DNA sequence: CGTCAAGCTCTTAGGAGCTTGACGGTGCTCTAAT
């Protein structure tokens, strides 16, 4: 790897920080991460939520003479970053994704070497044409943003995350920087394994957010939870987020709160139309909403400074998700409250979500048998697109399940370069894949058990949380958790503030139109 | 795995009791390229 780190650059980074980014000082961790990647070392960095992780790769881009490739989990996140960079006067930036038309994509690929920042999804990196183009430009830094996704999504939901190691290898192993706000030592190991990094510098900073007080509260059932929720929402300073584990509940709770006199409440989940999602998000960011009831679809990349509370209406299924979600509160450093409501009934939804994620052995066998019959009925070679279409539309296999099975068929050499071999043993292969499923299920159950442990734990919540992430509490804040004692008045709203929160909703179309006018 | 609603069966027409099936977060890209 060419070393781009020349003498004097170490001084330069302060200058670049000032000139390009308008800051006079680095925040905790930033300098060390930047210096290490500029030294050509691979880095996995854990920096607490809201500490400016993007600077860690954006600044080096101005010292490196090669393009920086950033793998990002969400299209909206990519678009945000592109816009922010453009707003700072950076023109050499592109997001390679499905928003581009065929000709735009082609044009972008032709002039790929002229970009300083290239944003991509893990999925598009499975496109050999894209890889070929990237090979030619000699990528200087390979960044995985929100790198916990590798471990959290890669094994079952978005398997292309597991291919990033191969991608990086085929790009000639540029320096790699994996960034996240939530990773246990085991997750860091997993990220390392999946990225196929032998030597890596771990730069781990405390994931603690001392200005967020942690409250855990038991409820008898969902009705009881609704009452508690209403009390909290009435009393607490807004804005706030209410996390639910199902789409139905986000709508139910938003309606419930509205019916009980709470103003400016909305719901948000993955089943909504794109423009509605966009609208709700914008309204929330612009302080036009007090409460947003949502699934885990909401929040990644939300950098709203003044979120005052995050309430979990259901138990999250992983501590990582919990930490990510509460971490959206109090980015401005002001005191904020995280409330976790739980009851015995939570387990049901949690277990069903975990089990839905992976295909049952019967489904695996069904798919394998289907492939065999499919081959017999087709005169020519099995066409993967056609097979896929049949499996999803006729056999009604879940897309996520099919992707999982497909990944393992590729791993076992049954599918190679879109060619499907059919000389496999159905029983044997079913067993092989079902064993992976069983291992993953055990892993998921273990992660959920940790969440349940935190709930029943009789000692400090913060210490438990940090311990889970392999860290120790440095200093206990005054308002720590329900075990250590929280001064609630601190988080409650005043009459005046309540009045300020009045705002009338004019309907989807009108609101969207006014937002578009604003951005022009 | 667990719930809930719809549909079926039995037996004899209004309803009990059973089986079956759908439903439960998260998101990217779509197979072509001078």
mmCIF file of N, CA and C in Angstrom, chain A residues 458-514:
data_model
loop_
_atom_site.group_PDB
_atom_site.id
_atom_site.type_symbol
_atom_site.label_atom_id
_atom_site.label_comp_id
_atom_site.label_asym_id
_atom_site.label_seq_id
_atom_site.Cartn_x
_atom_site.Cartn_y
_atom_site.Cartn_z
ATOM 1 N N UNK A 458 -30.923 -5.828 39.453
ATOM 2 C CA UNK A 458 -31.280 -4.968 40.594
ATOM 3 C C UNK A 458 -30.252 -3.869 40.847
ATOM 4 N N UNK A 459 -29.130 -3.906 40.131
ATOM 5 C CA UNK A 459 -28.104 -2.876 40.327
ATOM 6 C C UNK A 459 -28.214 -1.798 39.257
ATOM 7 N N UNK A 460 -27.239 -0.928 39.244
ATOM 8 C CA UNK A 460 -27.233 0.221 38.338
ATOM 9 C C UNK A 460 -27.395 -0.204 36.866
ATOM 10 N N UNK A 461 -28.346 0.424 36.186
ATOM 11 C CA UNK A 461 -28.611 0.112 34.767
ATOM 12 C C UNK A 461 -27.435 0.490 33.890
ATOM 13 N N UNK A 462 -26.855 1.632 34.211
ATOM 14 C CA UNK A 462 -25.763 2.148 33.383
ATOM 15 C C UNK A 462 -24.552 1.220 33.445
ATOM 16 N N UNK A 463 -24.263 0.771 34.664
ATOM 17 C CA UNK A 463 -23.143 -0.147 34.814
ATOM 18 C C UNK A 463 -23.395 -1.427 34.030
ATOM 19 N N UNK A 464 -24.629 -1.910 34.086
ATOM 20 C CA UNK A 464 -24.973 -3.138 33.352
ATOM 21 C C UNK A 464 -24.779 -2.937 31.855
ATOM 22 N N UNK A 465 -25.311 -1.823 31.362
ATOM 23 C CA UNK A 465 -25.233 -1.514 29.935
ATOM 24 C C UNK A 465 -23.769 -1.447 29.474
ATOM 25 N N UNK A 466 -22.967 -0.715 30.239
ATOM 26 C CA UNK A 466 -21.562 -0.557 29.862
ATOM 27 C C UNK A 466 -20.827 -1.891 29.963
ATOM 28 N N UNK A 467 -21.162 -2.644 30.978
ATOM 29 C CA UNK A 467 -20.525 -3.944 31.157
ATOM 30 C C UNK A 467 -20.818 -4.839 29.956
ATOM 31 N N UNK A 468 -22.049 -4.763 29.469
ATOM 32 C CA UNK A 468 -22.416 -5.555 28.283
ATOM 33 C C UNK A 468 -21.514 -5.203 27.105
ATOM 34 N N UNK A 469 -21.153 -3.935 27.001
ATOM 35 C CA UNK A 469 -20.289 -3.512 25.898
ATOM 36 C C UNK A 469 -18.808 -3.595 26.266
ATOM 37 N N UNK A 470 -18.542 -4.317 27.333
ATOM 38 C CA UNK A 470 -17.154 -4.558 27.720
ATOM 39 C C UNK A 470 -16.461 -3.337 28.287
ATOM 40 N N UNK A 471 -17.246 -2.412 28.846
ATOM 41 C CA UNK A 471 -16.650 -1.188 29.357
ATOM 42 C C UNK A 471 -17.014 -0.982 30.829
ATOM 43 N N UNK A 472 -16.334 -0.027 31.434
ATOM 44 C CA UNK A 472 -16.619 0.278 32.833
ATOM 45 C C UNK A 472 -17.074 1.715 32.976
ATOM 46 N N UNK A 473 -17.942 1.920 33.964
ATOM 47 C CA UNK A 473 -18.448 3.271 34.218
ATOM 48 C C UNK A 473 -17.344 4.121 34.838
ATOM 49 N N UNK A 474 -17.084 5.256 34.201
ATOM 50 C CA UNK A 474 -16.028 6.140 34.711
ATOM 51 C C UNK A 474 -16.556 6.983 35.870
ATOM 52 N N UNK A 475 -17.679 7.638 35.623
ATOM 53 C CA UNK A 475 -18.199 8.563 36.623
ATOM 54 C C UNK A 475 -19.727 8.506 36.574
ATOM 55 N N UNK A 476 -20.323 8.295 37.716
ATOM 56 C CA UNK A 476 -21.784 8.179 37.746
ATOM 57 C C UNK A 476 -22.425 9.564 37.701
ATOM 58 N N UNK A 477 -23.289 9.815 36.726
ATOM 59 C CA UNK A 477 -23.938 11.135 36.680
ATOM 60 C C UNK A 477 -24.978 11.268 37.792
ATOM 61 N N UNK A 478 -25.353 12.516 38.072
ATOM 62 C CA UNK A 478 -26.312 12.780 39.157
ATOM 63 C C UNK A 478 -27.633 12.053 38.895
ATOM 64 N N UNK A 479 -28.136 12.178 37.676
ATOM 65 C CA UNK A 479 -29.335 11.442 37.302
ATOM 66 C C UNK A 479 -28.905 10.245 36.474
ATOM 67 N N UNK A 480 -28.730 9.131 37.136
ATOM 68 C CA UNK A 480 -28.152 7.970 36.455
ATOM 69 C C UNK A 480 -29.234 7.046 35.920
ATOM 70 N N UNK A 481 -29.950 6.399 36.833
ATOM 71 C CA UNK A 481 -30.959 5.437 36.409
ATOM 72 C C UNK A 481 -31.968 5.241 37.525
ATOM 73 N N UNK A 482 -33.006 4.458 37.254
ATOM 74 C CA UNK A 482 -34.046 4.278 38.270
ATOM 75 C C UNK A 482 -33.506 3.561 39.509
ATOM 76 N N UNK A 483 -32.462 2.766 39.347
ATOM 77 C CA UNK A 483 -31.881 2.087 40.509
ATOM 78 C C UNK A 483 -31.108 3.070 41.390
ATOM 79 N N UNK A 484 -30.421 3.989 40.756
ATOM 80 C CA UNK A 484 -29.613 4.944 41.514
ATOM 81 C C UNK A 484 -30.412 6.183 41.908
ATOM 82 N N UNK A 485 -31.562 6.367 41.266
ATOM 83 C CA UNK A 485 -32.397 7.520 41.587
ATOM 84 C C UNK A 485 -32.368 8.581 40.504
ATOM 85 N N UNK A 486 -33.573 8.996 40.089
ATOM 86 C CA UNK A 486 -33.694 10.042 39.074
ATOM 87 C C UNK A 486 -34.587 11.151 39.611
ATOM 88 N N UNK A 487 -34.172 12.391 39.416
ATOM 89 C CA UNK A 487 -34.998 13.533 39.799
ATOM 90 C C UNK A 487 -35.913 13.863 38.614
ATOM 91 N N UNK A 488 -37.166 13.431 38.702
ATOM 92 C CA UNK A 488 -38.047 13.533 37.542
ATOM 93 C C UNK A 488 -38.425 14.950 37.129
ATOM 94 N N UNK A 489 -38.555 15.821 38.121
ATOM 95 C CA UNK A 489 -38.934 17.202 37.820
ATOM 96 C C UNK A 489 -38.034 17.812 36.747
ATOM 97 N N UNK A 490 -36.829 17.353 36.774
ATOM 98 C CA UNK A 490 -35.800 17.782 35.862
ATOM 99 C C UNK A 490 -36.190 17.623 34.392
ATOM 100 N N UNK A 491 -37.003 16.620 34.126
ATOM 101 C CA UNK A 491 -37.335 16.266 32.739
ATOM 102 C C UNK A 491 -38.739 16.721 32.352
ATOM 103 N N UNK A 492 -39.420 17.315 33.316
ATOM 104 C CA UNK A 492 -40.807 17.674 33.052
ATOM 105 C C UNK A 492 -40.919 19.045 32.395
ATOM 106 N N UNK A 493 -41.988 19.176 31.658
ATOM 107 C CA UNK A 493 -42.183 20.393 30.887
ATOM 108 C C UNK A 493 -42.932 21.438 31.706
ATOM 109 N N UNK A 494 -42.821 22.699 31.293
ATOM 110 C CA UNK A 494 -43.571 23.764 31.954
ATOM 111 C C UNK A 494 -44.742 24.162 31.071
ATOM 112 N N UNK A 495 -45.682 24.887 31.626
ATOM 113 C CA UNK A 495 -46.851 25.324 30.846
ATOM 114 C C UNK A 495 -46.447 26.107 29.602
ATOM 115 N N UNK A 496 -45.472 27.004 29.793
ATOM 116 C CA UNK A 496 -45.016 27.853 28.699
ATOM 117 C C UNK A 496 -44.523 27.040 27.514
ATOM 118 N N UNK A 497 -43.741 26.052 27.850
ATOM 119 C CA UNK A 497 -43.188 25.203 26.789
ATOM 120 C C UNK A 497 -44.298 24.477 26.052
ATOM 121 N N UNK A 498 -45.300 24.060 26.818
ATOM 122 C CA UNK A 498 -46.424 23.371 26.198
ATOM 123 C C UNK A 498 -47.085 24.235 25.140
ATOM 124 N N UNK A 499 -47.240 25.537 25.471
ATOM 125 C CA UNK A 499 -47.895 26.445 24.531
ATOM 126 C C UNK A 499 -47.086 26.611 23.253
ATOM 127 N N UNK A 500 -45.779 26.657 23.441
ATOM 128 C CA UNK A 500 -44.915 26.845 22.273
ATOM 129 C C UNK A 500 -45.039 25.701 21.269
ATOM 130 N N UNK A 501 -45.476 24.567 21.790
ATOM 131 C CA UNK A 501 -45.522 23.385 20.929
ATOM 132 C C UNK A 501 -46.758 23.317 20.040
ATOM 133 N N UNK A 502 -47.589 24.344 20.106
ATOM 134 C CA UNK A 502 -48.780 24.338 19.255
ATOM 135 C C UNK A 502 -48.390 24.554 17.794
ATOM 136 N N UNK A 503 -48.954 23.778 16.959
ATOM 137 C CA UNK A 503 -48.678 23.903 15.533
ATOM 138 C C UNK A 503 -49.732 23.107 14.804
ATOM 139 N N UNK A 504 -50.295 23.686 13.750
ATOM 140 C CA UNK A 504 -51.403 23.001 13.093
ATOM 141 C C UNK A 504 -50.964 22.293 11.823
ATOM 142 N N UNK A 505 -51.424 21.071 11.680
ATOM 143 C CA UNK A 505 -51.086 20.258 10.519
ATOM 144 C C UNK A 505 -52.058 20.589 9.383
ATOM 145 N N UNK A 506 -51.468 20.856 8.173
ATOM 146 C CA UNK A 506 -52.324 21.308 7.070
ATOM 147 C C UNK A 506 -52.639 20.205 6.060
ATOM 148 N N UNK A 507 -52.193 18.982 6.341
ATOM 149 C CA UNK A 507 -52.428 17.903 5.379
ATOM 150 C C UNK A 507 -51.155 17.566 4.635
ATOM 151 N N UNK A 508 -51.055 16.338 4.221
ATOM 152 C CA UNK A 508 -49.834 15.819 3.590
ATOM 153 C C UNK A 508 -49.347 16.683 2.439
ATOM 154 N N UNK A 509 -50.240 16.920 1.519
ATOM 155 C CA UNK A 509 -49.836 17.566 0.264
ATOM 156 C C UNK A 509 -49.281 18.956 0.510
ATOM 157 N N UNK A 510 -50.025 19.719 1.322
ATOM 158 C CA UNK A 510 -49.643 21.095 1.595
ATOM 159 C C UNK A 510 -48.302 21.148 2.324
ATOM 160 N N UNK A 511 -48.138 20.264 3.302
ATOM 161 C CA UNK A 511 -46.905 20.262 4.079
ATOM 162 C C UNK A 511 -45.703 19.906 3.214
ATOM 163 N N UNK A 512 -45.900 18.912 2.384
ATOM 164 C CA UNK A 512 -44.804 18.460 1.527
ATOM 165 C C UNK A 512 -44.427 19.568 0.553
ATOM 166 N N UNK A 513 -45.452 20.220 0.004
ATOM 167 C CA UNK A 513 -45.216 21.300 -0.951
ATOM 168 C C UNK A 513 -44.424 22.432 -0.299
ATOM 169 N N UNK A 514 -44.787 22.773 0.955
ATOM 170 C CA UNK A 514 -44.092 23.883 1.605
ATOM 171 C C UNK A 514 -42.653 23.508 1.945
#
